[in-house]
PDB file of C-alpha atoms in Angstrom:
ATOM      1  CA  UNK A   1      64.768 127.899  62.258  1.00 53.00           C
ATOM      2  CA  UNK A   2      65.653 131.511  61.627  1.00 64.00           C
ATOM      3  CA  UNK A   3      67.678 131.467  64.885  1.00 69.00           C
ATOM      4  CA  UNK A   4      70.148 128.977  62.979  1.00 68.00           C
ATOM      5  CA  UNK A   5      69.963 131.118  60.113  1.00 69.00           C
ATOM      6  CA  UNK A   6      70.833 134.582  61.424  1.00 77.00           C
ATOM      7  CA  UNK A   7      73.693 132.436  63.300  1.00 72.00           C
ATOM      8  CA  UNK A   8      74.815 131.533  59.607  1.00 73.00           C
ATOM      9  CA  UNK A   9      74.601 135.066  58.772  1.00 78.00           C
ATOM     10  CA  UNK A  10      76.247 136.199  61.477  1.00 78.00           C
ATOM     11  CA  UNK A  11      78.983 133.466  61.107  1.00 77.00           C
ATOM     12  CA  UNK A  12      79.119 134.331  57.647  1.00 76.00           C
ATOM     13  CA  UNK A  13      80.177 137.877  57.742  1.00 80.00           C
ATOM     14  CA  UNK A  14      82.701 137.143  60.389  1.00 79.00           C
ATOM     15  CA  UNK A  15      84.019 134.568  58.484  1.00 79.00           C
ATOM     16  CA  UNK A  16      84.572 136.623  55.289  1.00 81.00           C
ATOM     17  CA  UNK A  17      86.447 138.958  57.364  1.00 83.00           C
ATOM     18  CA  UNK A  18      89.060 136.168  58.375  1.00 81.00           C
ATOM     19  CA  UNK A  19      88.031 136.352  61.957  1.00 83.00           C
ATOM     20  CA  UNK A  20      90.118 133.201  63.703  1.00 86.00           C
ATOM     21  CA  UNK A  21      88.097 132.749  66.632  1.00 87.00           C
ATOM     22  CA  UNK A  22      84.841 132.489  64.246  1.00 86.00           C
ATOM     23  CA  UNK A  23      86.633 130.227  62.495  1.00 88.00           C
ATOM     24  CA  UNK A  24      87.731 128.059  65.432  1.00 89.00           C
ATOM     25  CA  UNK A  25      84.150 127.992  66.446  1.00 89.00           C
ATOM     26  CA  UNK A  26      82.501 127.252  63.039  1.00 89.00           C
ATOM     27  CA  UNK A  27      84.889 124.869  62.380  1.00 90.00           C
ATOM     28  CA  UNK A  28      83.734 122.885  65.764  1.00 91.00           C
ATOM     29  CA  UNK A  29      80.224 123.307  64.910  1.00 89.00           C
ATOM     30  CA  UNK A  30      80.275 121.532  61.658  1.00 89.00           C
ATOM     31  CA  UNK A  31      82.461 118.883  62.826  1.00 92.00           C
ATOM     32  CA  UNK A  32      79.622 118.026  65.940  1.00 93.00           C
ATOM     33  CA  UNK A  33      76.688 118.357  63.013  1.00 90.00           C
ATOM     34  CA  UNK A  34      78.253 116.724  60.454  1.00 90.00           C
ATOM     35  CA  UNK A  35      78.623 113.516  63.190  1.00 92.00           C
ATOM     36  CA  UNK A  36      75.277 114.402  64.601  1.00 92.00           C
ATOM     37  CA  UNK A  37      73.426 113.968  61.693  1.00 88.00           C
ATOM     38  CA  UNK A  38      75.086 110.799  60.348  1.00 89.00           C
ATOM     39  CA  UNK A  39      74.888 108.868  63.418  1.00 90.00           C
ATOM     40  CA  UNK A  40      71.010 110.101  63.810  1.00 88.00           C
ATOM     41  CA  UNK A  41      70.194 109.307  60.141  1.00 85.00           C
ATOM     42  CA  UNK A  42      72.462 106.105  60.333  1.00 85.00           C
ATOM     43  CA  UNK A  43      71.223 104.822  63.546  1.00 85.00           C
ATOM     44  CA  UNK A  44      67.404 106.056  62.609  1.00 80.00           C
ATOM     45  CA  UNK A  45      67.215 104.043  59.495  1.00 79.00           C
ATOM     46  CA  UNK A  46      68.822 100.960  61.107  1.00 76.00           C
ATOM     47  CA  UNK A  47      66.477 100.803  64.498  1.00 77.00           C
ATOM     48  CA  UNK A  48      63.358 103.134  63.365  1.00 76.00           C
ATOM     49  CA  UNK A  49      62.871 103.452  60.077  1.00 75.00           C
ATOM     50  CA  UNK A  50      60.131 101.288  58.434  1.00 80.00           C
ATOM     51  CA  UNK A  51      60.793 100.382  55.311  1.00 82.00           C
ATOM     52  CA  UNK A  52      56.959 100.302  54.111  1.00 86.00           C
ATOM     53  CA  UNK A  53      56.535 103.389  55.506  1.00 88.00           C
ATOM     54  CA  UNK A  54      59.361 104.930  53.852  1.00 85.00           C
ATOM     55  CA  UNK A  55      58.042 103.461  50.557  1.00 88.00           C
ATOM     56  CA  UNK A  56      54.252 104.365  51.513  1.00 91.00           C
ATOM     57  CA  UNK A  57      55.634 107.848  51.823  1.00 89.00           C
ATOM     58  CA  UNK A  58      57.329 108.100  48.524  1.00 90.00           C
ATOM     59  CA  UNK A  59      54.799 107.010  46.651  1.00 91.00           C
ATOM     60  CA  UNK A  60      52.343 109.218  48.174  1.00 92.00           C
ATOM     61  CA  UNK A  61      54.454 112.577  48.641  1.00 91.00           C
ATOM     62  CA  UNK A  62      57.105 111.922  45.903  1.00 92.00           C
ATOM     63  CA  UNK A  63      58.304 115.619  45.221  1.00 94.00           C
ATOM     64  CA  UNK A  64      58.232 116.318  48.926  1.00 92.00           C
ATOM     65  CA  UNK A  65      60.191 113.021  49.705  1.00 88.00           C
ATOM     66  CA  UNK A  66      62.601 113.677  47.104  1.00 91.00           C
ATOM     67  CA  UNK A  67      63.310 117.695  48.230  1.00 92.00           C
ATOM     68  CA  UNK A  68      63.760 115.875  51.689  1.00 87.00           C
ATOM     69  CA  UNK A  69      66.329 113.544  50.122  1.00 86.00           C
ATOM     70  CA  UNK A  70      67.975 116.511  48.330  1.00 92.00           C
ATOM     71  CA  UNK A  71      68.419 118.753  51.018  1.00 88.00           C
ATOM     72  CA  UNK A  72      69.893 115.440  53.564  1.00 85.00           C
ATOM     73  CA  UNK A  73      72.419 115.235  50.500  1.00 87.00           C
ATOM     74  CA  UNK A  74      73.568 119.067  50.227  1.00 89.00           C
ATOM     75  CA  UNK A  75      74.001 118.673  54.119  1.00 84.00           C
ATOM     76  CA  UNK A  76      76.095 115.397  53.576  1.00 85.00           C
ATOM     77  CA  UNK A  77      78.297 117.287  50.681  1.00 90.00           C
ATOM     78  CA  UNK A  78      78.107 120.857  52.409  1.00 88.00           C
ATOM     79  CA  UNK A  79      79.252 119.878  56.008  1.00 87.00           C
ATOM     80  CA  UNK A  80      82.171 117.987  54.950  1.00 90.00           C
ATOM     81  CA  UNK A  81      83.348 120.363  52.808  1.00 92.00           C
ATOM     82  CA  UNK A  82      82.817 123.607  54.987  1.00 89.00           C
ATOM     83  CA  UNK A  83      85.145 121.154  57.604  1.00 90.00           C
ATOM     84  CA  UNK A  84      87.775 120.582  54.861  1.00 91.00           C
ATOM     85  CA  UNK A  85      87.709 124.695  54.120  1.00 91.00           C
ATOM     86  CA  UNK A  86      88.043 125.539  57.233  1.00 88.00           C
ATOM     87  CA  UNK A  87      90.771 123.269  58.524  1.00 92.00           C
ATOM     88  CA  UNK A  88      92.917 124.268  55.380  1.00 92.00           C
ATOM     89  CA  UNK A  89      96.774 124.808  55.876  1.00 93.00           C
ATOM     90  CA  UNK A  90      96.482 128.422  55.867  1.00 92.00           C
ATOM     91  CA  UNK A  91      94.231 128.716  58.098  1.00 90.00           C
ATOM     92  CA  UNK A  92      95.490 126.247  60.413  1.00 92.00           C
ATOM     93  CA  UNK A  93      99.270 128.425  60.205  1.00 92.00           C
ATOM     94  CA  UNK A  94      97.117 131.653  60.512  1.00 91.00           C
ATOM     95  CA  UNK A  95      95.465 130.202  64.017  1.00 90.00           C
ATOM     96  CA  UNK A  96      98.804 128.883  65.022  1.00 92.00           C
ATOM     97  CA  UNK A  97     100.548 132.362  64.370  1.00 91.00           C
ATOM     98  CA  UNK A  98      98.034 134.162  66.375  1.00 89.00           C
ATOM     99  CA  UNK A  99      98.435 131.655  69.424  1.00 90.00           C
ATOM    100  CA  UNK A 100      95.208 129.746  68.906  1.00 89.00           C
ATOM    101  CA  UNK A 101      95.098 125.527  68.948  1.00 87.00           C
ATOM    102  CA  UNK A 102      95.154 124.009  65.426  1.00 86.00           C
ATOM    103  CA  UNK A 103      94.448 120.579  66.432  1.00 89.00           C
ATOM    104  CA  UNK A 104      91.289 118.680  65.113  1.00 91.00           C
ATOM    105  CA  UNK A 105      88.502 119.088  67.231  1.00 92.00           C
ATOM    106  CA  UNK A 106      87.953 115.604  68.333  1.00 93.00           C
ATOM    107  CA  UNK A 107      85.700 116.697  71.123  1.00 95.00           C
ATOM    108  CA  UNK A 108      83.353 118.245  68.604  1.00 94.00           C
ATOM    109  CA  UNK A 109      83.209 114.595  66.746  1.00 93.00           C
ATOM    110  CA  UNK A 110      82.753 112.829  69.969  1.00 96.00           C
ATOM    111  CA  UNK A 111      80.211 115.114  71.057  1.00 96.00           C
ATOM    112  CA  UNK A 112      77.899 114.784  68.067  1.00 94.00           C
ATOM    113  CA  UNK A 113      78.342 110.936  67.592  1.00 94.00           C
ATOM    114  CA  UNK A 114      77.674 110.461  71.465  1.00 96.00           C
ATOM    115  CA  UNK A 115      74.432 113.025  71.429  1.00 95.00           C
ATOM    116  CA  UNK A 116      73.085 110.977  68.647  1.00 93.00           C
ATOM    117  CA  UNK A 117      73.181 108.012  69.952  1.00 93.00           C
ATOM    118  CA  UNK A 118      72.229 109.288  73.171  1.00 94.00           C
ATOM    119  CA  UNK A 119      68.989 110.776  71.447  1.00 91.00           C
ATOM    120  CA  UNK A 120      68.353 107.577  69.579  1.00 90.00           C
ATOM    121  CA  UNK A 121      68.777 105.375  72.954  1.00 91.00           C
ATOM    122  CA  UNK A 122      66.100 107.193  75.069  1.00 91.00           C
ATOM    123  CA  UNK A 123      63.719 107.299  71.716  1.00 88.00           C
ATOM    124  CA  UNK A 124      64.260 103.256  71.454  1.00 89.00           C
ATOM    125  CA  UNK A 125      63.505 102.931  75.074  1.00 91.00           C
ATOM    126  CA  UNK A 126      60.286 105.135  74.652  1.00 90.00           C
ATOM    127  CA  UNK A 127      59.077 103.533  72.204  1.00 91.00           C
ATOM    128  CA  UNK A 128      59.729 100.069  73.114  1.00 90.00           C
ATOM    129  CA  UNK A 129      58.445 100.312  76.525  1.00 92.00           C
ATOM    130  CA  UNK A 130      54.915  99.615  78.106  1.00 93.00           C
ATOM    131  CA  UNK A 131      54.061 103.228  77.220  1.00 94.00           C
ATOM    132  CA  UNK A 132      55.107 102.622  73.901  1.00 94.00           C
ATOM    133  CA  UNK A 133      52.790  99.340  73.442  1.00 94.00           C
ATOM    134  CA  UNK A 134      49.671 100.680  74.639  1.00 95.00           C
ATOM    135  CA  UNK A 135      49.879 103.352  72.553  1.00 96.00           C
ATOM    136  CA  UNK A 136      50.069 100.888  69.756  1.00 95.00           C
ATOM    137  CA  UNK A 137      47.446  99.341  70.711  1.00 96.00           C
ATOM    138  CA  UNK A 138      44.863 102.405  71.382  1.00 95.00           C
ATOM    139  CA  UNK A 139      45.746 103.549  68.182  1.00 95.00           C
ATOM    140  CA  UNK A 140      44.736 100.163  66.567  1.00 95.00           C
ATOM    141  CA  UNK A 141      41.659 100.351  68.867  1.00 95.00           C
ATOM    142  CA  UNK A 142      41.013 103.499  66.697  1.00 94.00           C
ATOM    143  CA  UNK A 143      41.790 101.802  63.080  1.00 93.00           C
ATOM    144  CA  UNK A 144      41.522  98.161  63.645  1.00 92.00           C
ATOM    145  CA  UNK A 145      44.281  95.713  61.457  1.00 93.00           C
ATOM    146  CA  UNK A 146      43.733  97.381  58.189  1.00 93.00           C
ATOM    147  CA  UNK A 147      46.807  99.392  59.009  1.00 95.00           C
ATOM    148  CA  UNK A 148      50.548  98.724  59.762  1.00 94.00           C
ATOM    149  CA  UNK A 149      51.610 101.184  63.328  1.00 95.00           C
ATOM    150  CA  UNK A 150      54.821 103.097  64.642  1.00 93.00           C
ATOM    151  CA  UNK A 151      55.434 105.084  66.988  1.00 93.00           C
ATOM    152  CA  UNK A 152      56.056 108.670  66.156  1.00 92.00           C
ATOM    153  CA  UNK A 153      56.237 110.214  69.570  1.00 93.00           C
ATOM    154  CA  UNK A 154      55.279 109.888  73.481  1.00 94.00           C
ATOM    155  CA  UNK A 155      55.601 112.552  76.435  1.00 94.00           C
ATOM    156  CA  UNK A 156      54.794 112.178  79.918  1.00 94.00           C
ATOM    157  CA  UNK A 157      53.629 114.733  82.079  1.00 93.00           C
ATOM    158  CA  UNK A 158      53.250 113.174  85.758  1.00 91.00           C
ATOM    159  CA  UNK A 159      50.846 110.212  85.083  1.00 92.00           C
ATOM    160  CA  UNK A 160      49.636 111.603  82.121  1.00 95.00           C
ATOM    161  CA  UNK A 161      50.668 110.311  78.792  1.00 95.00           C
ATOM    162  CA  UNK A 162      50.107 111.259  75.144  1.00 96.00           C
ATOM    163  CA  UNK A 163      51.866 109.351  72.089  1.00 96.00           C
ATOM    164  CA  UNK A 164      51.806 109.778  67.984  1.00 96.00           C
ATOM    165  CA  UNK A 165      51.261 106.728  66.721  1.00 96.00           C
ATOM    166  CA  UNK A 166      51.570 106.930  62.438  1.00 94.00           C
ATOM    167  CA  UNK A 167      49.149 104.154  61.240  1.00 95.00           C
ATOM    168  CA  UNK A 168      49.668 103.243  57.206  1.00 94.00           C
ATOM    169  CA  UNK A 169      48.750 101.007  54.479  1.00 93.00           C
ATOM    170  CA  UNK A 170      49.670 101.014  50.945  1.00 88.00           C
ATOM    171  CA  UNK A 171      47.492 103.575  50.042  1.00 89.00           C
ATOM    172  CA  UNK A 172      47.318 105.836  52.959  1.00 93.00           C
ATOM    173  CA  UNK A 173      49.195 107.117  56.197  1.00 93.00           C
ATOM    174  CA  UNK A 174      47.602 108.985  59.032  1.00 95.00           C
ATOM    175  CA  UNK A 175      48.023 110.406  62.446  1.00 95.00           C
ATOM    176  CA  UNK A 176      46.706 108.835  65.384  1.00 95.00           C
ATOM    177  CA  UNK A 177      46.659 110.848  68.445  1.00 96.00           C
ATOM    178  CA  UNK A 178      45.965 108.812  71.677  1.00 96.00           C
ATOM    179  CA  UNK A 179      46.525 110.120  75.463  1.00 95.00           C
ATOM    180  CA  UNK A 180      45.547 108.252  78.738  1.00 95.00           C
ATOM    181  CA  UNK A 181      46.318 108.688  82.323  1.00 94.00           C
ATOM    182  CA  UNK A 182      48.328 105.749  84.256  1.00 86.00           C
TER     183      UNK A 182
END
């Protein structure tokens, strides 16, 4: 995380001295986030999310569910409108003046959008597959039917595999680490 921040930083101060080529780049970057995280949020809630758990976890973590909420919104507002800033008509005329393109960077969108869904894809498949299921089911091994599962992670190594599994009920939700060889 403090990478990304001292990149900010960094960005920052360049920025504030009306450095184009910052400007160009920052301007890219936001654009691929700002579709990045909409598609992943979008596309998450519509294939992953659990409702329950989603509730489950409000009610049990309210202030920390509602900070997460609060910060997803400032990056909804603040990525948009550090686009729209930099892609003002000034600066636009300034980067055309100095021989740079002005032209909306379309690959950035394209690129964000298309590593989300990649991302979300190759989750859906790991989680859906035969790996996926017996993980499910070692975990409920563990807890027995008292408990609603998903699938939090998996990674292979070889024949190796180990999976989060998040097992939850109305009152609680744990962690459930299985691993088995194939």
């Amino acid at each position: 995380m403090s990478n990304i921040l001292t990149f900010g930083v960094v960005a920052g101060f360049f920025l504030m001295r009306g450095n184009l080529q910052v400007t160009a780049w920052v301007t890219r970057f936001s654009a691929f986030y700002w579709m990045y995280r909409v598609f992943l949020i979008v596309i998450g809630i519509v294939v992953f999310q659990d409702q329950d758990l989603w509730m489950t976890q409000f009610r049990l973590s309210p202030i920390l569910s509602f900070v997460s909420c609060i910060f997803t919104g400032v990056l909804a507002i603040y990525l948009p409108w550090l686009y729209c800033q930099l892609r003002h008509p000034q600066i636009l005329a300034a980067m055309r003046t100095s021989g740079m393109k002005a032209a909306p960077p379309i690959s950035a969108w394209v690129g964000g959008a298309a590593v989300a869904v990649i991302i979300n894809a190759l989750l859906y498949v790991a989680f859906n597959g035969t790996d996926g299921a017996e993980a499910l089911q070692r975990a409920k091994q563990q807890l027995g039917p008292n408990y609603n599962y998903r699938m939090a992670s998996i990674a292979w190594s070889g024949s190796y595999v180990e999976a989060t599994v998040t097992a939850y009920n109305r009152n609680t939700i744990k962690t459930i680490d299985v691993e088995w060889t194939k």
